[in-house]
Tab-separated table of C-alpha atoms and ligand atoms in Angstrom:
chain	number	residue	atom	x	y	z
A	234	UNK	CA	0.000	0.000	0.000
A	235	UNK	CA	1.477	3.356	-1.081
A	236	UNK	CA	0.472	6.383	0.933
A	237	UNK	CA	1.049	10.031	0.065
A	238	UNK	CA	1.726	11.884	3.326
A	239	UNK	CA	1.103	15.630	3.614
A	240	UNK	CA	2.382	17.797	6.506
A	241	UNK	CA	1.933	21.549	7.049
A	242	UNK	CA	1.318	22.003	10.797
A	243	UNK	CA	4.031	24.590	11.484
A	244	UNK	CA	6.728	26.053	9.238
A	245	UNK	CA	7.585	23.118	6.978
A	246	UNK	CA	5.559	22.234	3.886
A	247	UNK	CA	6.179	18.558	3.240
A	248	UNK	CA	4.976	15.634	1.122
A	249	UNK	CA	6.310	12.087	0.928
A	250	UNK	CA	5.369	8.683	-0.445
A	251	UNK	CA	5.740	5.679	1.872
A	252	UNK	CA	5.148	2.037	0.957
A	253	UNK	CA	3.736	-0.441	3.491
A	254	UNK	CA	4.634	1.675	6.499
A	255	UNK	CA	8.387	1.210	6.213
A	256	UNK	CA	9.748	1.985	2.729
A	257	UNK	CA	10.385	5.636	1.873
A	258	UNK	CA	9.937	6.325	-1.857
A	259	UNK	CA	10.284	10.120	-1.712
A	260	UNK	CA	10.613	12.803	0.953
A	261	UNK	CA	10.182	16.485	0.071
A	262	UNK	CA	10.464	19.166	2.770
A	263	UNK	CA	10.243	22.863	1.991
A	264	UNK	CA	11.462	24.710	5.062
A	265	UNK	CA	10.489	28.294	5.850
A	266	UNK	CA	13.343	28.727	8.344
A	267	UNK	CA	14.965	31.520	6.282
A	268	UNK	CA	11.691	33.455	6.099
A	269	UNK	CA	11.047	33.276	9.871
A	270	UNK	CA	14.684	33.758	10.937
A	271	UNK	CA	14.263	37.488	10.232
A	272	UNK	CA	11.598	37.627	12.991
A	273	UNK	CA	13.396	35.245	15.382
A	274	UNK	CA	10.464	32.821	15.401
A	275	UNK	CA	7.535	31.502	13.382
A	276	UNK	CA	4.965	34.131	12.360
A	277	UNK	CA	1.694	32.182	11.896
A	278	UNK	CA	0.198	34.327	9.102
A	279	UNK	CA	3.439	34.323	7.147
A	280	UNK	CA	3.683	30.528	7.578
A	281	UNK	CA	0.161	29.932	6.227
A	282	UNK	CA	0.754	32.147	3.189
A	283	UNK	CA	4.015	30.405	2.428
A	284	UNK	CA	2.341	26.957	2.663
A	285	UNK	CA	-0.229	28.067	0.061
A	286	UNK	CA	2.530	29.096	-2.337
A	287	UNK	CA	4.399	25.803	-2.246
A	288	UNK	CA	1.972	23.025	-1.302
A	289	UNK	CA	1.086	21.968	-4.862
A	290	UNK	CA	4.668	21.976	-6.173
A	291	UNK	CA	5.818	20.064	-3.056
A	292	UNK	CA	3.164	17.351	-3.570
A	293	UNK	CA	3.981	17.068	-7.290
A	294	UNK	CA	7.676	16.808	-6.494
A	295	UNK	CA	6.996	13.966	-4.022
A	296	UNK	CA	5.265	12.005	-6.813
A	297	UNK	CA	7.972	12.818	-9.365
A	298	UNK	CA	10.823	11.840	-7.035
A	299	UNK	CA	9.046	8.567	-6.253
A	300	UNK	CA	8.679	8.030	-10.016
A	301	UNK	CA	4.931	7.515	-9.564
A	302	UNK	CA	1.669	8.880	-10.915
A	303	UNK	CA	-1.623	9.279	-9.038
A	304	UNK	CA	-2.659	5.814	-10.254
A	305	UNK	CA	0.107	4.327	-8.090
A	306	UNK	CA	-1.094	6.041	-4.886
A	307	UNK	CA	-3.510	4.040	-2.714
A	308	UNK	CA	-4.350	6.624	-0.044
A	309	UNK	CA	-3.580	10.066	1.362
A	310	UNK	CA	-2.630	10.776	5.000
A	311	UNK	CA	-2.579	14.345	6.309
A	312	UNK	CA	-1.744	16.094	9.587
A	313	UNK	CA	-4.992	17.440	11.104
A	314	UNK	CA	-3.693	18.186	14.647
A	315	UNK	CA	-2.032	19.812	16.520
A	316	UNK	CA	-0.394	22.932	15.073
A	317	UNK	CA	-0.995	26.450	13.821
A	318	UNK	CA	-4.575	26.742	12.574
A	319	UNK	CA	-3.779	28.567	9.329
A	320	UNK	CA	-0.937	26.188	8.518
A	321	UNK	CA	-3.013	23.064	9.251
A	322	UNK	CA	-5.838	24.385	7.071
A	323	UNK	CA	-3.629	24.593	3.981
A	324	UNK	CA	-2.469	20.954	4.214
A	325	UNK	CA	-5.871	19.507	5.090
A	326	UNK	CA	-7.610	21.488	2.357
A	327	UNK	CA	-5.090	20.288	-0.222
A	328	UNK	CA	-5.533	16.698	1.013
A	329	UNK	CA	-9.327	16.928	1.043
A	330	UNK	CA	-9.400	18.340	-2.482
A	331	UNK	CA	-6.973	15.756	-3.873
A	332	UNK	CA	-8.725	12.858	-2.102
A	333	UNK	CA	-11.993	13.946	-3.703
A	334	UNK	CA	-10.594	14.634	-7.188
A	335	UNK	CA	-8.400	11.550	-7.383
A	336	UNK	CA	-10.862	9.361	-5.498
A	337	UNK	CA	-8.414	8.209	-2.776
A	338	UNK	CA	-9.163	7.213	0.846
A	339	UNK	CA	-8.106	9.936	3.294
A	340	UNK	CA	-6.677	9.395	6.787
A	341	UNK	CA	-6.277	12.236	9.335
A	342	UNK	CA	-3.046	11.911	11.338
A	343	UNK	CA	-1.904	13.333	14.703
A	344	UNK	CA	1.409	15.136	14.203
A	345	UNK	CA	2.979	14.290	17.577
A	346	UNK	CA	2.106	10.611	17.351
A	347	UNK	CA	3.504	10.627	13.800
A	348	UNK	CA	6.899	11.914	15.011
A	349	UNK	CA	7.343	8.516	16.718
A	350	UNK	CA	6.814	6.757	13.377
A	351	UNK	CA	9.957	8.250	11.845
A	352	UNK	CA	11.539	5.314	13.698
A	353	UNK	CA	9.544	2.772	11.663
A	354	UNK	CA	11.140	3.759	8.341
A	355	UNK	CA	13.747	1.092	7.643
A	356	UNK	CA	13.940	0.964	3.856
A	357	UNK	CA	14.128	3.432	0.954
A	358	UNK	CA	14.191	3.739	-2.819
A	359	UNK	CA	17.270	4.934	-4.701
A	360	UNK	CA	15.966	8.503	-4.852
A	361	UNK	CA	16.190	8.822	-1.049
A	362	UNK	CA	19.603	8.586	0.534
A	363	UNK	CA	19.370	8.312	4.315
A	364	UNK	CA	21.045	6.262	7.022
A	365	UNK	CA	18.086	4.316	8.395
A	366	UNK	CA	17.581	1.983	11.373
A	367	UNK	CA	18.118	-1.676	10.463
A	368	UNK	CA	14.839	-2.845	11.995
A	369	UNK	CA	11.557	-1.491	13.346
A	370	UNK	CA	11.060	-0.967	17.089
A	371	UNK	CA	9.069	-3.630	18.934
A	372	UNK	CA	6.265	-3.259	21.485
A	373	UNK	CA	6.014	-2.372	24.299
A	374	UNK	CA	7.861	0.722	23.091
A	375	UNK	CA	8.834	3.711	25.216
A	376	UNK	CA	8.833	6.945	23.205
A	377	UNK	CA	10.475	10.167	24.339
A	378	UNK	CA	8.812	12.842	22.211
A	379	UNK	CA	10.714	16.110	22.308
A	380	UNK	CA	9.942	18.986	19.957
A	381	UNK	CA	9.299	22.705	19.854
A	382	UNK	CA	5.763	22.190	21.147
A	383	UNK	CA	5.911	18.905	23.077
A	384	UNK	CA	7.943	17.058	25.704
A	385	UNK	CA	6.389	13.785	26.723
A	386	UNK	CA	7.033	10.167	27.589
A	387	UNK	CA	4.559	7.780	25.997
A	388	UNK	CA	4.293	4.012	26.381
A	389	UNK	CA	3.001	2.242	23.256
A	390	UNK	CA	1.574	-1.253	23.741
A	391	UNK	CA	0.741	-1.502	20.041
A	392	UNK	CA	-0.020	0.770	17.091
A	393	UNK	CA	-2.730	3.165	18.221
A	394	UNK	CA	-2.667	1.810	21.764
A	395	UNK	CA	-0.655	4.116	23.964
A	396	UNK	CA	-0.590	5.768	27.348
A	397	UNK	CA	0.884	9.140	28.276
A	398	UNK	CA	3.267	8.557	31.202
A	399	UNK	CA	4.356	12.150	31.740
A	400	UNK	CA	4.838	15.490	30.058
A	401	UNK	CA	6.146	18.990	30.527
A	402	UNK	CA	4.206	21.126	32.959
A	403	UNK	CA	5.270	24.360	31.243
A	404	UNK	CA	7.618	24.934	28.280
A	405	UNK	CA	8.520	22.226	25.771
A	406	UNK	CA	12.228	21.400	25.726
A	407	UNK	CA	12.666	22.716	22.150
A	408	UNK	CA	10.972	25.943	23.206
A	409	UNK	CA	13.489	26.246	26.079
A	410	UNK	CA	16.374	25.744	23.613
A	411	UNK	CA	14.878	28.452	21.383
A	412	UNK	CA	14.364	30.908	24.283
A	413	UNK	CA	17.823	30.379	25.785
A	414	UNK	CA	19.355	30.846	22.307
A	415	UNK	CA	17.609	34.228	22.129
A	416	UNK	CA	19.049	35.267	25.519
A	417	UNK	CA	22.524	34.248	24.307
A	418	UNK	CA	22.082	35.977	20.944
A	419	UNK	CA	22.421	32.717	18.985
A	420	UNK	CA	20.507	32.450	15.664
A	421	UNK	CA	17.061	30.890	15.160
A	422	UNK	CA	16.242	28.023	15.321
A	423	UNK	CA	17.819	27.840	18.747
A	424	UNK	CA	18.146	24.049	19.121
A	425	UNK	CA	20.858	23.482	16.518
A	426	UNK	CA	22.527	26.819	17.448
A	427	UNK	CA	22.828	25.850	21.119
A	428	UNK	CA	24.003	22.342	20.201
A	429	UNK	CA	26.720	23.798	17.950
A	430	UNK	CA	27.843	26.418	20.460
A	431	UNK	CA	27.866	23.774	23.221
A	432	UNK	CA	30.503	21.776	21.328
A	433	UNK	CA	33.000	24.528	22.189
A	434	UNK	CA	31.816	25.128	25.758
A	435	UNK	CA	32.305	23.722	29.269
A	436	UNK	CA	29.071	21.947	30.356
A	437	UNK	CA	30.001	22.457	34.027
A	438	UNK	CA	30.905	26.156	33.790
A	439	UNK	CA	27.643	27.271	35.381
A	440	UNK	CA	25.530	25.549	38.040
A	441	UNK	CA	21.907	25.409	36.875
A	442	UNK	CA	19.051	23.741	38.785
A	443	UNK	CA	17.076	20.650	37.738
A	444	UNK	CA	13.367	21.056	38.514
A	445	UNK	CA	11.834	18.650	41.049
A	446	UNK	CA	8.450	17.475	39.797
A	447	UNK	CA	5.503	15.780	41.488
A	448	UNK	CA	4.793	13.343	38.651
A	449	UNK	CA	7.511	10.672	38.337
A	450	UNK	CA	7.792	11.229	34.580
A	451	UNK	CA	6.863	14.905	34.293
A	452	UNK	CA	9.232	17.623	33.089
A	453	UNK	CA	9.595	21.368	33.599
A	454	UNK	CA	11.852	23.677	31.611
A	455	UNK	CA	10.595	27.155	32.406
A	456	UNK	CA	12.597	27.380	35.677
A	457	UNK	CA	15.772	26.313	33.879
A	458	UNK	CA	15.286	29.018	31.249
A	459	UNK	CA	14.820	31.637	33.996
A	460	UNK	CA	17.873	30.297	35.844
A	461	UNK	CA	19.947	30.860	32.683
A	462	UNK	CA	18.568	34.400	32.408
A	463	UNK	CA	19.441	35.192	36.049
A	464	UNK	CA	22.924	33.647	35.723
A	465	UNK	CA	23.602	35.712	32.580
A	466	UNK	CA	22.431	38.873	34.361
A	467	UNK	CA	24.751	38.100	37.294
A	468	UNK	CA	27.643	37.287	34.982
A	469	UNK	CA	27.453	40.616	33.125
A	470	UNK	CA	26.647	42.574	36.304
A	471	UNK	CA	23.162	43.950	35.584
A	472	UNK	CA	19.948	43.650	37.607
A	473	UNK	CA	16.724	41.857	36.641
A	474	UNK	CA	15.184	44.995	35.104
A	475	UNK	CA	17.852	45.110	32.369
A	476	UNK	CA	16.261	44.350	28.913
A	477	UNK	CA	16.992	40.685	28.138
A	478	UNK	CA	17.460	41.293	24.387
A	479	UNK	CA	20.453	43.532	25.182
A	480	UNK	CA	22.224	40.934	27.344
A	481	UNK	CA	23.872	38.986	24.514
A	482	UNK	CA	25.943	41.998	23.436
A	483	UNK	CA	27.579	42.022	26.896
A	484	UNK	CA	28.606	38.340	26.801
A	485	UNK	CA	31.965	37.169	25.472
A	486	UNK	CA	32.061	34.260	23.015
A	487	UNK	CA	33.503	32.039	25.753
A	488	UNK	CA	30.671	32.919	28.133
A	489	UNK	CA	28.118	32.203	25.390
A	490	UNK	CA	29.445	28.739	24.571
A	491	UNK	CA	29.763	27.919	28.290
A	492	UNK	CA	26.154	28.953	28.931
A	493	UNK	CA	25.014	26.943	25.879
A	494	UNK	CA	26.878	23.834	27.084
A	495	UNK	CA	25.721	24.167	30.716
A	496	UNK	CA	22.087	24.702	29.709
A	497	UNK	CA	22.154	21.827	27.218
A	498	UNK	CA	23.666	19.427	29.758
A	499	UNK	CA	20.984	20.123	32.378
A	500	UNK	CA	18.073	20.185	29.884
A	501	UNK	CA	19.143	16.851	28.414
A	502	UNK	CA	19.843	15.320	31.856
A	503	UNK	CA	16.284	16.278	32.857
A	504	UNK	CA	14.923	14.300	29.894
A	505	UNK	CA	17.212	11.330	30.383
A	506	UNK	CA	16.513	11.084	34.161
A	507	UNK	CA	12.798	10.649	33.446
A	508	UNK	CA	13.338	8.341	30.482
A	509	UNK	CA	15.541	6.153	32.681
A	510	UNK	CA	12.904	6.062	35.448
A	511	UNK	CA	10.193	5.100	32.938
A	512	UNK	CA	12.457	2.429	31.474
A	513	UNK	CA	13.096	0.875	34.895
A	514	UNK	CA	9.404	0.886	35.823
A	515	UNK	CA	7.960	-0.386	32.533
A	516	UNK	CA	10.725	-2.567	31.024
A	517	UNK	CA	9.895	-1.727	27.388
A	518	UNK	CA	11.218	-3.922	24.580
A	519	UNK	CA	12.413	-0.837	22.699
A	520	UNK	CA	13.036	2.871	23.247
A	521	UNK	CA	12.697	5.541	20.558
A	522	UNK	CA	13.163	9.283	20.538
A	523	UNK	CA	11.130	11.554	18.305
A	524	UNK	CA	10.629	15.219	17.401
A	525	UNK	CA	13.049	17.996	16.491
A	526	UNK	CA	15.108	17.766	19.705
A	527	UNK	CA	15.762	14.072	18.934
A	528	UNK	CA	18.327	15.445	16.466
A	529	UNK	CA	20.388	16.528	19.500
A	530	UNK	CA	23.627	14.547	19.745
A	531	UNK	CA	24.045	15.118	23.497
A	532	UNK	CA	20.613	13.517	24.051
A	533	UNK	CA	21.689	10.481	22.021
A	534	UNK	CA	25.001	10.272	23.892
A	535	UNK	CA	23.440	10.486	27.368
A	536	UNK	CA	20.689	7.982	26.506
A	537	UNK	CA	23.120	5.358	25.275
A	538	UNK	CA	25.171	5.900	28.430
A	539	UNK	CA	22.229	5.501	30.797
A	540	UNK	CA	19.934	2.894	29.183
A	541	UNK	CA	20.902	-0.770	29.074
A	542	UNK	CA	19.777	-1.363	25.484
A	543	UNK	CA	21.032	-0.156	22.152
A	544	UNK	CA	18.842	2.423	20.479
A	545	UNK	CA	18.657	2.845	16.724
A	546	UNK	CA	18.038	6.456	15.786
A	547	UNK	CA	16.096	7.883	12.869
A	548	UNK	CA	18.165	10.188	10.643
A	549	UNK	CA	18.127	13.892	11.611
A	550	UNK	CA	16.011	14.857	8.592
A	551	UNK	CA	13.232	12.518	9.759
A	552	UNK	CA	13.384	13.861	13.365
A	553	UNK	CA	12.352	17.409	12.430
A	554	UNK	CA	8.991	17.987	10.723
A	555	UNK	CA	8.449	15.916	7.581
A	556	UNK	CA	5.684	14.041	5.744
A	557	UNK	CA	7.425	10.646	5.681
A	558	UNK	CA	6.353	10.138	9.296
A	559	UNK	CA	2.744	11.054	8.331
A	560	UNK	CA	2.669	8.536	5.467
A	561	UNK	CA	4.197	5.888	7.741
A	562	UNK	CA	1.691	6.262	10.583
A	563	UNK	CA	-1.029	6.553	7.904
A	564	UNK	CA	-0.305	2.951	6.908
A	565	UNK	CA	-0.770	1.483	10.426
A	566	UNK	CA	-3.831	3.655	10.982
A	567	UNK	CA	-5.325	2.407	7.701
A	568	UNK	CA	-4.892	-1.206	8.868
A	569	UNK	CA	-7.323	-0.610	11.725
A	570	UNK	CA	-9.479	2.379	10.789
A	571	UNK	CA	-11.875	3.363	8.038
A	572	UNK	CA	-10.948	6.434	5.983
A	573	UNK	CA	-12.589	9.739	6.881
A	574	UNK	CA	-14.820	11.433	4.303
A	575	UNK	CA	-12.876	14.433	2.946
A	576	UNK	CA	-15.526	16.940	4.066
A	577	UNK	CA	-15.285	15.585	7.618
A	578	UNK	CA	-11.528	16.136	8.027
A	579	UNK	CA	-11.311	19.176	10.284
A	580	UNK	CA	-8.246	20.724	11.872
A	581	UNK	CA	-7.746	20.611	15.651
A	582	UNK	CA	-5.000	23.141	16.545
A	583	UNK	CA	-4.566	21.942	20.123
A	584	UNK	CA	-5.012	18.250	20.735
A	585	UNK	CA	-2.574	16.611	23.086
A	586	UNK	CA	-1.687	12.956	22.991
A	587	UNK	CA	-3.094	12.010	26.353
A	588	UNK	CA	-4.729	8.653	25.619
A	589	UNK	CA	-5.294	6.181	22.859
A	590	UNK	CA	-6.994	8.078	20.074
A	591	UNK	CA	-7.540	5.022	17.880
A	592	UNK	CA	-6.896	1.305	18.163
B	796	KG4	O1	9.523	18.603	15.713
B	796	KG4	P1	9.933	19.948	15.249
B	796	KG4	O2	10.643	20.064	13.916
B	796	KG4	O3	8.718	20.912	15.233
B	796	KG4	C1	7.713	20.836	16.208
B	796	KG4	O4	6.760	20.032	15.998
B	796	KG4	O5	7.861	21.544	17.226
B	796	KG4	O6	10.885	20.536	16.414
B	796	KG4	C2	11.446	21.814	16.333
B	796	KG4	C3	12.237	22.049	17.608
B	796	KG4	C4	12.757	23.487	17.730
B	796	KG4	O7	12.479	23.955	19.036
B	796	KG4	C5	14.260	23.329	17.499
B	796	KG4	O8	15.015	24.328	18.157
B	796	KG4	C6	14.507	21.949	18.078
B	796	KG4	O9	13.397	21.192	17.653
B	796	KG4	N1	15.761	21.334	17.581
B	796	KG4	C7	16.788	20.985	18.372
B	796	KG4	C8	17.816	20.476	17.525
B	796	KG4	N2	17.340	20.515	16.235
B	796	KG4	C9	16.082	21.034	16.294
B	796	KG4	N3	16.946	21.078	19.707
B	796	KG4	C10	18.106	20.653	20.242
B	796	KG4	N4	19.129	20.178	19.507
B	796	KG4	C11	19.039	20.061	18.162
B	796	KG4	N5	20.067	19.580	17.452
B	797	ZN	ZN1	6.906	18.427	14.891
């Protein structure tokens, strides 16, 4: 079964073709990072307009790169939740229209759940050139989902059968990376900038606190971000009323890389502490990481140090937003669920992954 996946929930317009939930035939991602970098973050209206401009060419390119025509496509899967409303509308409208015109079954997919399915892609055609895991994860599977909008630990018993173990009580970890990067004057998006700067820095240069949480698997990152802000203010000798956007100019390059490394170490330790606790309590057969922050090398290093099993990682390009993960989850969803009538596919901008949504 070949599924065309479509993704437009934030600032990436993406389309991909996936065969039988594991073989990637094409993977097209049009990133708007350059457009939003000017503003230091995603501007929702600008994102939606940009999706409209490129969605059709991106979908056509996904078919061309897969060397397929519409006759070869069995179904369409599209992100319907969660995300920016204007952005989601562009992808779902394109999918609804194409499903109707081309007479294809349509499956609505949850973006956060789909991030986990990047780990199920184990094969590819010649037009895709990625380093993929050698085999699919097995159930029960512990998933650490870490992105710009989400930080959660989810236990999957099977496809579509999962339980939320814990989540952030405030900021998502990617959001904390982005905010700390702003304080340090590092370019958007902050995650890769901090990770790069941290390579040059001393991760023990500054003492930053780890939040104590009530829930055994819950996270918090807002206090850590504020602790970085206060430490920077102390370091440059200004009080808390000093405008935070002017702090970076007072930091030396050495101070910046040391702050980046110290923040990254504590943020990643926070994630790994909880992942380790969940692993001990639930003895999963496999562990996967998913979402944009899964691209972080320090997270991969600490996890392999602390968990007693070897983890196979999805390639970086499948960790950040893409449509391959949508087409992949679409396949498993289609095994158990009926398609949704195109007119009934509605967007849900905020829908967290708290319980099984299908099974
Ligand atoms: O999953 P994603 O592409 O979009 C969302 O659904 O949020 O994740 C984007 C987030 C951003 O906050 C970005 O700064 C972060 O992932 N990120 C990273 C790295 N690469 C991307 N964070 C830490 N280290 C990285 N290497
Ligand atoms: Zn995402």
